PDB file of C-alpha atoms in Angstrom:
ATOM      1  CA  UNK A   1      -2.634   1.028 -19.366  1.00 33.00           C
ATOM      2  CA  UNK A   2      -0.685   2.382 -22.348  1.00 35.00           C
ATOM      3  CA  UNK A   3       3.082   2.778 -22.439  1.00 35.00           C
ATOM      4  CA  UNK A   4       5.107   4.402 -25.237  1.00 39.00           C
ATOM      5  CA  UNK A   5       8.896   4.075 -25.009  1.00 37.00           C
ATOM      6  CA  UNK A   6      11.473   5.818 -27.218  1.00 38.00           C
ATOM      7  CA  UNK A   7      15.208   5.195 -26.811  1.00 38.00           C
ATOM      8  CA  UNK A   8      18.344   6.494 -28.540  1.00 38.00           C
ATOM      9  CA  UNK A   9      21.767   5.029 -27.751  1.00 37.00           C
ATOM     10  CA  UNK A  10      25.298   6.169 -28.600  1.00 39.00           C
ATOM     11  CA  UNK A  11      28.271   4.131 -27.427  1.00 39.00           C
ATOM     12  CA  UNK A  12      30.917   6.872 -27.403  1.00 44.00           C
ATOM     13  CA  UNK A  13      29.011  10.111 -26.870  1.00 51.00           C
ATOM     14  CA  UNK A  14      26.743   8.606 -24.217  1.00 60.00           C
ATOM     15  CA  UNK A  15      23.267   7.185 -23.812  1.00 68.00           C
ATOM     16  CA  UNK A  16      19.996   9.065 -24.045  1.00 68.00           C
ATOM     17  CA  UNK A  17      16.767   7.451 -22.880  1.00 73.00           C
ATOM     18  CA  UNK A  18      13.321   9.064 -23.093  1.00 68.00           C
ATOM     19  CA  UNK A  19      10.147   7.381 -21.853  1.00 67.00           C
ATOM     20  CA  UNK A  20       6.543   8.579 -21.946  1.00 65.00           C
ATOM     21  CA  UNK A  21       3.805   6.573 -20.273  1.00 63.00           C
ATOM     22  CA  UNK A  22       0.107   7.066 -19.639  1.00 64.00           C
ATOM     23  CA  UNK A  23      -1.858   4.991 -17.152  1.00 61.00           C
ATOM     24  CA  UNK A  24      -5.613   4.599 -16.790  1.00 60.00           C
ATOM     25  CA  UNK A  25      -6.527   3.483 -13.291  1.00 58.00           C
ATOM     26  CA  UNK A  26      -9.770   2.499 -11.630  1.00 58.00           C
ATOM     27  CA  UNK A  27      -9.907   2.042  -7.848  1.00 52.00           C
ATOM     28  CA  UNK A  28     -12.921   0.646  -6.057  1.00 55.00           C
ATOM     29  CA  UNK A  29     -13.568  -1.405  -2.958  1.00 53.00           C
ATOM     30  CA  UNK A  30     -16.304  -3.337  -1.203  1.00 54.00           C
ATOM     31  CA  UNK A  31     -16.019  -4.567   2.358  1.00 49.00           C
ATOM     32  CA  UNK A  32     -17.148  -4.211   5.941  1.00 49.00           C
ATOM     33  CA  UNK A  33     -16.981  -0.729   7.330  1.00 45.00           C
ATOM     34  CA  UNK A  34     -15.277   0.218  10.538  1.00 46.00           C
ATOM     35  CA  UNK A  35     -17.539   1.846  13.178  1.00 46.00           C
ATOM     36  CA  UNK A  36     -18.600   5.243  11.892  1.00 43.00           C
ATOM     37  CA  UNK A  37     -16.586   4.988   8.674  1.00 42.00           C
ATOM     38  CA  UNK A  38     -17.846   7.087   5.791  1.00 41.00           C
ATOM     39  CA  UNK A  39     -18.958   5.107   2.762  1.00 40.00           C
ATOM     40  CA  UNK A  40     -19.740   7.424  -0.110  1.00 38.00           C
ATOM     41  CA  UNK A  41     -22.137  10.056   1.260  1.00 35.00           C
ATOM     42  CA  UNK A  42     -23.401   8.066   4.262  1.00 37.00           C
ATOM     43  CA  UNK A  43     -22.021   6.842   7.570  1.00 39.00           C
ATOM     44  CA  UNK A  44     -22.097   3.099   8.198  1.00 39.00           C
ATOM     45  CA  UNK A  45     -22.962   1.323  11.399  1.00 42.00           C
ATOM     46  CA  UNK A  46     -20.400  -1.047  12.974  1.00 41.00           C
ATOM     47  CA  UNK A  47     -19.979  -4.184  10.866  1.00 43.00           C
ATOM     48  CA  UNK A  48     -22.298  -2.993   8.081  1.00 42.00           C
ATOM     49  CA  UNK A  49     -21.229  -3.771   4.540  1.00 43.00           C
ATOM     50  CA  UNK A  50     -20.691  -0.797   2.275  1.00 43.00           C
ATOM     51  CA  UNK A  51     -19.043   0.158  -0.992  1.00 44.00           C
ATOM     52  CA  UNK A  52     -16.056   2.424  -0.891  1.00 44.00           C
ATOM     53  CA  UNK A  53     -16.035   5.298  -3.383  1.00 46.00           C
ATOM     54  CA  UNK A  54     -14.758   4.631  -6.908  1.00 46.00           C
ATOM     55  CA  UNK A  55     -12.002   6.622  -8.550  1.00 47.00           C
ATOM     56  CA  UNK A  56     -10.946   6.795 -12.218  1.00 49.00           C
ATOM     57  CA  UNK A  57      -8.285   8.924 -13.873  1.00 48.00           C
ATOM     58  CA  UNK A  58      -5.660   9.087 -16.620  1.00 51.00           C
ATOM     59  CA  UNK A  59      -2.069   9.775 -15.578  1.00 54.00           C
ATOM     60  CA  UNK A  60       0.651  10.870 -18.044  1.00 58.00           C
ATOM     61  CA  UNK A  61       4.220  10.294 -16.824  1.00 64.00           C
ATOM     62  CA  UNK A  62       7.627  11.163 -18.256  1.00 66.00           C
ATOM     63  CA  UNK A  63      11.181   9.935 -17.678  1.00 73.00           C
ATOM     64  CA  UNK A  64      14.430  11.169 -19.195  1.00 81.00           C
ATOM     65  CA  UNK A  65      17.987   9.958 -18.548  1.00 75.00           C
ATOM     66  CA  UNK A  66      21.237  11.152 -20.120  1.00 76.00           C
ATOM     67  CA  UNK A  67      24.402   9.144 -19.497  1.00 77.00           C
ATOM     68  CA  UNK A  68      27.997   9.963 -20.445  1.00 77.00           C
ATOM     69  CA  UNK A  69      30.964   7.568 -20.446  1.00 77.00           C
ATOM     70  CA  UNK A  70      33.667   9.593 -18.679  1.00 72.00           C
ATOM     71  CA  UNK A  71      36.397   6.926 -19.002  1.00 82.00           C
ATOM     72  CA  UNK A  72      36.586   3.233 -19.806  1.00 84.00           C
ATOM     73  CA  UNK A  73      35.832   2.499 -16.132  1.00 88.00           C
ATOM     74  CA  UNK A  74      33.594   5.373 -15.071  1.00 92.00           C
ATOM     75  CA  UNK A  75      30.354   7.057 -16.141  1.00 92.00           C
ATOM     76  CA  UNK A  76      28.060   9.862 -15.036  1.00 92.00           C
ATOM     77  CA  UNK A  77      24.358  10.427 -15.641  1.00 92.00           C
ATOM     78  CA  UNK A  78      21.601  12.981 -15.175  1.00 92.00           C
ATOM     79  CA  UNK A  79      18.004  11.826 -14.795  1.00 91.00           C
ATOM     80  CA  UNK A  80      14.563  13.422 -14.552  1.00 90.00           C
ATOM     81  CA  UNK A  81      11.231  11.667 -14.048  1.00 90.00           C
ATOM     82  CA  UNK A  82       7.649  12.286 -12.991  1.00 88.00           C
ATOM     83  CA  UNK A  83       5.344   9.921 -11.128  1.00 87.00           C
ATOM     84  CA  UNK A  84       2.019   9.922  -9.287  1.00 85.00           C
ATOM     85  CA  UNK A  85       0.423   8.662  -6.077  1.00 82.00           C
ATOM     86  CA  UNK A  86      -3.345   8.195  -6.533  1.00 81.00           C
ATOM     87  CA  UNK A  87      -5.842   8.038  -3.708  1.00 76.00           C
ATOM     88  CA  UNK A  88      -6.550   4.409  -2.946  1.00 68.00           C
ATOM     89  CA  UNK A  89      -2.962   3.145  -3.025  1.00 66.00           C
ATOM     90  CA  UNK A  90      -3.403   1.941   0.559  1.00 64.00           C
ATOM     91  CA  UNK A  91      -6.736   0.146   0.781  1.00 59.00           C
ATOM     92  CA  UNK A  92      -6.268  -0.497   4.504  1.00 57.00           C
ATOM     93  CA  UNK A  93      -5.804   3.186   5.361  1.00 58.00           C
ATOM     94  CA  UNK A  94      -7.892   6.317   5.599  1.00 59.00           C
ATOM     95  CA  UNK A  95      -7.738   9.408   3.396  1.00 56.00           C
ATOM     96  CA  UNK A  96      -4.726  10.826   5.266  1.00 56.00           C
ATOM     97  CA  UNK A  97      -2.783   7.579   4.695  1.00 58.00           C
ATOM     98  CA  UNK A  98      -3.468   7.253   0.969  1.00 60.00           C
ATOM     99  CA  UNK A  99      -6.627   5.159   1.309  1.00 63.00           C
ATOM    100  CA  UNK A 100      -9.732   5.559  -0.824  1.00 65.00           C
ATOM    101  CA  UNK A 101     -12.376   7.414   1.189  1.00 66.00           C
ATOM    102  CA  UNK A 102     -15.138   9.914   0.600  1.00 67.00           C
ATOM    103  CA  UNK A 103     -12.811  12.776   1.542  1.00 66.00           C
ATOM    104  CA  UNK A 104     -10.285  11.900  -1.172  1.00 69.00           C
ATOM    105  CA  UNK A 105     -12.199   9.937  -3.843  1.00 70.00           C
ATOM    106  CA  UNK A 106     -12.540  12.930  -6.189  1.00 75.00           C
ATOM    107  CA  UNK A 107      -8.993  14.248  -5.797  1.00 82.00           C
ATOM    108  CA  UNK A 108      -6.488  14.105  -8.625  1.00 85.00           C
ATOM    109  CA  UNK A 109      -3.329  12.027  -8.003  1.00 87.00           C
ATOM    110  CA  UNK A 110      -0.417  13.549  -6.169  1.00 89.00           C
ATOM    111  CA  UNK A 111       2.402  14.430  -8.572  1.00 92.00           C
ATOM    112  CA  UNK A 112       6.111  13.899  -7.971  1.00 93.00           C
ATOM    113  CA  UNK A 113       9.119  15.325  -9.838  1.00 93.00           C
ATOM    114  CA  UNK A 114      12.493  13.642  -9.397  1.00 94.00           C
ATOM    115  CA  UNK A 115      15.935  15.002 -10.348  1.00 94.00           C
ATOM    116  CA  UNK A 116      19.134  12.972  -9.963  1.00 95.00           C
ATOM    117  CA  UNK A 117      22.816  13.175 -10.898  1.00 95.00           C
ATOM    118  CA  UNK A 118      25.097  10.237 -10.266  1.00 95.00           C
ATOM    119  CA  UNK A 119      28.217   8.337 -11.165  1.00 95.00           C
ATOM    120  CA  UNK A 120      29.525   4.759 -11.240  1.00 95.00           C
ATOM    121  CA  UNK A 121      33.140   3.580 -11.248  1.00 95.00           C
ATOM    122  CA  UNK A 122      34.495   0.057 -11.750  1.00 95.00           C
ATOM    123  CA  UNK A 123      37.715  -0.730  -9.876  1.00 94.00           C
ATOM    124  CA  UNK A 124      40.065  -3.673  -9.287  1.00 93.00           C
ATOM    125  CA  UNK A 125      39.764  -4.927 -12.817  1.00 91.00           C
ATOM    126  CA  UNK A 126      35.998  -4.223 -12.894  1.00 91.00           C
ATOM    127  CA  UNK A 127      35.449  -6.574  -9.947  1.00 95.00           C
ATOM    128  CA  UNK A 128      34.326  -3.803  -7.551  1.00 97.00           C
ATOM    129  CA  UNK A 129      31.801  -1.038  -8.364  1.00 97.00           C
ATOM    130  CA  UNK A 130      31.345   2.234  -6.494  1.00 97.00           C
ATOM    131  CA  UNK A 131      28.266   4.422  -7.030  1.00 97.00           C
ATOM    132  CA  UNK A 132      27.191   7.867  -5.819  1.00 97.00           C
ATOM    133  CA  UNK A 133      24.103   9.981  -6.468  1.00 97.00           C
ATOM    134  CA  UNK A 134      22.590  13.300  -5.445  1.00 98.00           C
ATOM    135  CA  UNK A 135      18.823  13.598  -5.814  1.00 97.00           C
ATOM    136  CA  UNK A 136      15.784  15.747  -5.130  1.00 97.00           C
ATOM    137  CA  UNK A 137      12.147  14.612  -5.103  1.00 96.00           C
ATOM    138  CA  UNK A 138       9.355  17.217  -5.000  1.00 97.00           C
ATOM    139  CA  UNK A 139       5.735  16.324  -4.305  1.00 95.00           C
ATOM    140  CA  UNK A 140       3.993  19.336  -5.783  1.00 93.00           C
ATOM    141  CA  UNK A 141       0.389  18.783  -4.627  1.00 92.00           C
ATOM    142  CA  UNK A 142       0.412  16.596  -1.529  1.00 91.00           C
ATOM    143  CA  UNK A 143      -2.850  15.444   0.068  1.00 88.00           C
ATOM    144  CA  UNK A 144      -3.426  17.154   3.388  1.00 88.00           C
ATOM    145  CA  UNK A 145      -6.328  17.566   5.799  1.00 84.00           C
ATOM    146  CA  UNK A 146      -7.421  21.200   5.941  1.00 87.00           C
ATOM    147  CA  UNK A 147      -7.673  22.902   9.326  1.00 87.00           C
ATOM    148  CA  UNK A 148     -10.988  22.085  10.967  1.00 79.00           C
ATOM    149  CA  UNK A 149     -10.995  18.465   9.765  1.00 72.00           C
ATOM    150  CA  UNK A 150     -13.317  16.625   7.419  1.00 72.00           C
ATOM    151  CA  UNK A 151     -11.856  18.029   4.178  1.00 81.00           C
ATOM    152  CA  UNK A 152      -8.828  16.690   2.325  1.00 83.00           C
ATOM    153  CA  UNK A 153      -7.227  18.811  -0.410  1.00 87.00           C
ATOM    154  CA  UNK A 154      -4.152  18.815  -2.647  1.00 89.00           C
ATOM    155  CA  UNK A 155      -2.809  21.844  -0.815  1.00 91.00           C
ATOM    156  CA  UNK A 156       0.588  20.704   0.449  1.00 92.00           C
ATOM    157  CA  UNK A 157       4.120  20.375  -0.869  1.00 95.00           C
ATOM    158  CA  UNK A 158       6.944  18.094   0.249  1.00 95.00           C
ATOM    159  CA  UNK A 159      10.615  17.823  -0.676  1.00 97.00           C
ATOM    160  CA  UNK A 160      13.225  15.123  -0.136  1.00 97.00           C
ATOM    161  CA  UNK A 161      16.900  15.853  -0.847  1.00 98.00           C
ATOM    162  CA  UNK A 162      19.596  13.297  -0.334  1.00 97.00           C
ATOM    163  CA  UNK A 163      22.798  11.515  -1.191  1.00 98.00           C
ATOM    164  CA  UNK A 164      23.253   7.815  -1.819  1.00 98.00           C
ATOM    165  CA  UNK A 165      26.529   5.877  -1.845  1.00 98.00           C
ATOM    166  CA  UNK A 166      26.942   2.234  -2.788  1.00 98.00           C
ATOM    167  CA  UNK A 167      29.553  -0.492  -3.151  1.00 98.00           C
ATOM    168  CA  UNK A 168      29.208  -3.966  -4.647  1.00 98.00           C
ATOM    169  CA  UNK A 169      31.665  -6.594  -5.804  1.00 97.00           C
ATOM    170  CA  UNK A 170      34.782  -8.467  -4.739  1.00 97.00           C
ATOM    171  CA  UNK A 171      37.767  -6.944  -2.985  1.00 96.00           C
ATOM    172  CA  UNK A 172      39.645 -10.237  -3.347  1.00 96.00           C
ATOM    173  CA  UNK A 173      38.583 -13.484  -5.018  1.00 95.00           C
ATOM    174  CA  UNK A 174      37.311 -14.698  -1.647  1.00 97.00           C
ATOM    175  CA  UNK A 175      36.003 -11.456  -0.076  1.00 97.00           C
ATOM    176  CA  UNK A 176      32.696  -9.973  -1.313  1.00 98.00           C
ATOM    177  CA  UNK A 177      30.931  -6.811  -0.135  1.00 98.00           C
ATOM    178  CA  UNK A 178      27.540  -5.221  -0.759  1.00 98.00           C
ATOM    179  CA  UNK A 179      26.754  -1.974   1.035  1.00 98.00           C
ATOM    180  CA  UNK A 180      25.027   1.361   0.914  1.00 98.00           C
ATOM    181  CA  UNK A 181      24.651   4.661   2.754  1.00 98.00           C
ATOM    182  CA  UNK A 182      21.782   7.147   2.377  1.00 98.00           C
ATOM    183  CA  UNK A 183      21.332  10.562   3.981  1.00 98.00           C
ATOM    184  CA  UNK A 184      17.988  12.349   3.596  1.00 97.00           C
ATOM    185  CA  UNK A 185      16.568  15.768   4.374  1.00 97.00           C
ATOM    186  CA  UNK A 186      12.791  15.246   4.036  1.00 96.00           C
ATOM    187  CA  UNK A 187      10.563  18.209   4.860  1.00 96.00           C
ATOM    188  CA  UNK A 188       7.177  19.852   4.369  1.00 95.00           C
ATOM    189  CA  UNK A 189       7.642  22.924   2.169  1.00 95.00           C
ATOM    190  CA  UNK A 190       4.009  24.067   2.098  1.00 94.00           C
ATOM    191  CA  UNK A 191       1.023  23.330   4.341  1.00 92.00           C
ATOM    192  CA  UNK A 192      -2.312  24.994   5.144  1.00 91.00           C
ATOM    193  CA  UNK A 193      -1.812  24.002   8.786  1.00 88.00           C
ATOM    194  CA  UNK A 194       0.097  26.610  10.815  1.00 86.00           C
ATOM    195  CA  UNK A 195       3.412  25.344  12.151  1.00 85.00           C
ATOM    196  CA  UNK A 196       3.787  22.438   9.708  1.00 88.00           C
ATOM    197  CA  UNK A 197       5.958  24.177   7.140  1.00 90.00           C
ATOM    198  CA  UNK A 198       9.599  23.054   7.385  1.00 91.00           C
ATOM    199  CA  UNK A 199       8.555  20.123   9.594  1.00 92.00           C
ATOM    200  CA  UNK A 200      10.256  16.787   8.962  1.00 94.00           C
ATOM    201  CA  UNK A 201       8.335  14.126   7.049  1.00 94.00           C
ATOM    202  CA  UNK A 202       7.102  11.272   9.231  1.00 93.00           C
ATOM    203  CA  UNK A 203       8.568   7.764   9.115  1.00 93.00           C
ATOM    204  CA  UNK A 204      11.665   8.870   7.179  1.00 95.00           C
ATOM    205  CA  UNK A 205      15.030   8.228   8.881  1.00 96.00           C
ATOM    206  CA  UNK A 206      17.629  10.888   8.166  1.00 95.00           C
ATOM    207  CA  UNK A 207      20.385   8.277   7.772  1.00 98.00           C
ATOM    208  CA  UNK A 208      20.480   4.587   6.824  1.00 98.00           C
ATOM    209  CA  UNK A 209      23.489   2.348   6.383  1.00 98.00           C
ATOM    210  CA  UNK A 210      23.997  -1.317   5.570  1.00 98.00           C
ATOM    211  CA  UNK A 211      27.032  -3.464   4.813  1.00 98.00           C
ATOM    212  CA  UNK A 212      26.864  -7.135   3.926  1.00 98.00           C
ATOM    213  CA  UNK A 213      30.106  -9.049   3.516  1.00 98.00           C
ATOM    214  CA  UNK A 214      31.117 -12.665   3.043  1.00 98.00           C
ATOM    215  CA  UNK A 215      34.482 -14.393   3.102  1.00 98.00           C
ATOM    216  CA  UNK A 216      35.231 -17.812   1.654  1.00 97.00           C
ATOM    217  CA  UNK A 217      37.605 -19.502   4.081  1.00 97.00           C
ATOM    218  CA  UNK A 218      37.840 -22.732   2.102  1.00 96.00           C
ATOM    219  CA  UNK A 219      36.152 -24.109  -0.979  1.00 94.00           C
ATOM    220  CA  UNK A 220      33.417 -25.448   1.304  1.00 96.00           C
ATOM    221  CA  UNK A 221      33.214 -22.951   4.200  1.00 98.00           C
ATOM    222  CA  UNK A 222      31.972 -19.351   3.885  1.00 98.00           C
ATOM    223  CA  UNK A 223      31.228 -16.915   6.703  1.00 98.00           C
ATOM    224  CA  UNK A 224      29.562 -13.508   6.544  1.00 98.00           C
ATOM    225  CA  UNK A 225      27.771 -10.767   8.381  1.00 98.00           C
ATOM    226  CA  UNK A 226      25.501  -7.756   8.065  1.00 98.00           C
ATOM    227  CA  UNK A 227      25.670  -4.411   9.853  1.00 98.00           C
ATOM    228  CA  UNK A 228      22.554  -2.229   9.493  1.00 98.00           C
ATOM    229  CA  UNK A 229      21.755   1.184  10.952  1.00 98.00           C
ATOM    230  CA  UNK A 230      18.596   3.295  10.763  1.00 98.00           C
ATOM    231  CA  UNK A 231      18.429   6.822  12.150  1.00 97.00           C
ATOM    232  CA  UNK A 232      15.677   8.334  14.267  1.00 95.00           C
ATOM    233  CA  UNK A 233      12.156   8.272  12.784  1.00 95.00           C
ATOM    234  CA  UNK A 234       9.291  10.559  13.815  1.00 94.00           C
ATOM    235  CA  UNK A 235       5.613   9.644  13.759  1.00 92.00           C
ATOM    236  CA  UNK A 236       2.805  11.686  12.224  1.00 88.00           C
ATOM    237  CA  UNK A 237       0.696  11.887   9.071  1.00 82.00           C
ATOM    238  CA  UNK A 238       1.600  14.871   6.857  1.00 84.00           C
ATOM    239  CA  UNK A 239       4.212  16.500   9.088  1.00 87.00           C
ATOM    240  CA  UNK A 240       6.209  14.766  11.798  1.00 87.00           C
ATOM    241  CA  UNK A 241       5.228  15.125  15.435  1.00 87.00           C
ATOM    242  CA  UNK A 242       7.402  14.804  18.519  1.00 89.00           C
ATOM    243  CA  UNK A 243       6.921  11.063  19.120  1.00 93.00           C
ATOM    244  CA  UNK A 244       9.774   9.104  17.601  1.00 94.00           C
ATOM    245  CA  UNK A 245      11.605   5.807  17.398  1.00 94.00           C
ATOM    246  CA  UNK A 246      15.308   6.206  18.252  1.00 96.00           C
ATOM    247  CA  UNK A 247      18.007   5.150  15.831  1.00 97.00           C
ATOM    248  CA  UNK A 248      19.249   1.586  16.130  1.00 97.00           C
ATOM    249  CA  UNK A 249      21.855  -0.898  14.923  1.00 98.00           C
ATOM    250  CA  UNK A 250      21.237  -4.495  13.863  1.00 98.00           C
ATOM    251  CA  UNK A 251      23.872  -7.160  13.315  1.00 98.00           C
ATOM    252  CA  UNK A 252      23.408 -10.515  11.568  1.00 98.00           C
ATOM    253  CA  UNK A 253      25.832 -13.382  11.009  1.00 98.00           C
ATOM    254  CA  UNK A 254      25.855 -16.360   8.665  1.00 97.00           C
ATOM    255  CA  UNK A 255      27.910 -19.420   7.855  1.00 97.00           C
ATOM    256  CA  UNK A 256      27.531 -21.943   5.065  1.00 97.00           C
ATOM    257  CA  UNK A 257      29.174 -25.284   4.417  1.00 96.00           C
ATOM    258  CA  UNK A 258      28.801 -27.328   1.276  1.00 91.00           C
TER     259      UNK A 258
END
């Protein structure tokens, strides 16, 4: 892999960071085939050893971030980046799940473009930090099984838009908090399969929330707790189906004595 990084910094006008990176990846595998699994151009018998297809490619990637110091205690930034998801990321999955298989071995990587604008503010004498960000992530050539089955192509598009809020620090010398809230709108924007366009993306909750807090009662005794929430998640591969896991809360507690 080769990585070239160029950075320019300015304390008063703001920070500018540019990164360019190029990866060379080789994916291959060798193991026992599942019953009827395709290995290269042939179909294996149950338990038969076979070599999974090999994949090689070069991937250029770019990242750019521009930050501005709004005040002594607050800043804003704008960021853009590109990334990739090659076939073979998930060696334990099939072509539809990102695994390396005959149907996807010769496909180029999926490409992602990310745009983000955010801000950070330090309060209470810089002991507590609040953050907020708006972002959009576009997958411009998503892997998808074509109608009829058996063929996987880079013929889909997906988009995730969201907001992220965060808090970290101390409200008082004895009371600490660490929390976050994320809201997502994740959808299929293009698909060769009728009815999939505008469908939700599978396994993506629309809302998540967590808040961890601790309080030092004495120099030796500290108590704390966590509240976590995940919204409803739908199953599926490229586009979400109707089966789903309902949203849920989880609560944890802790105590320490030293």
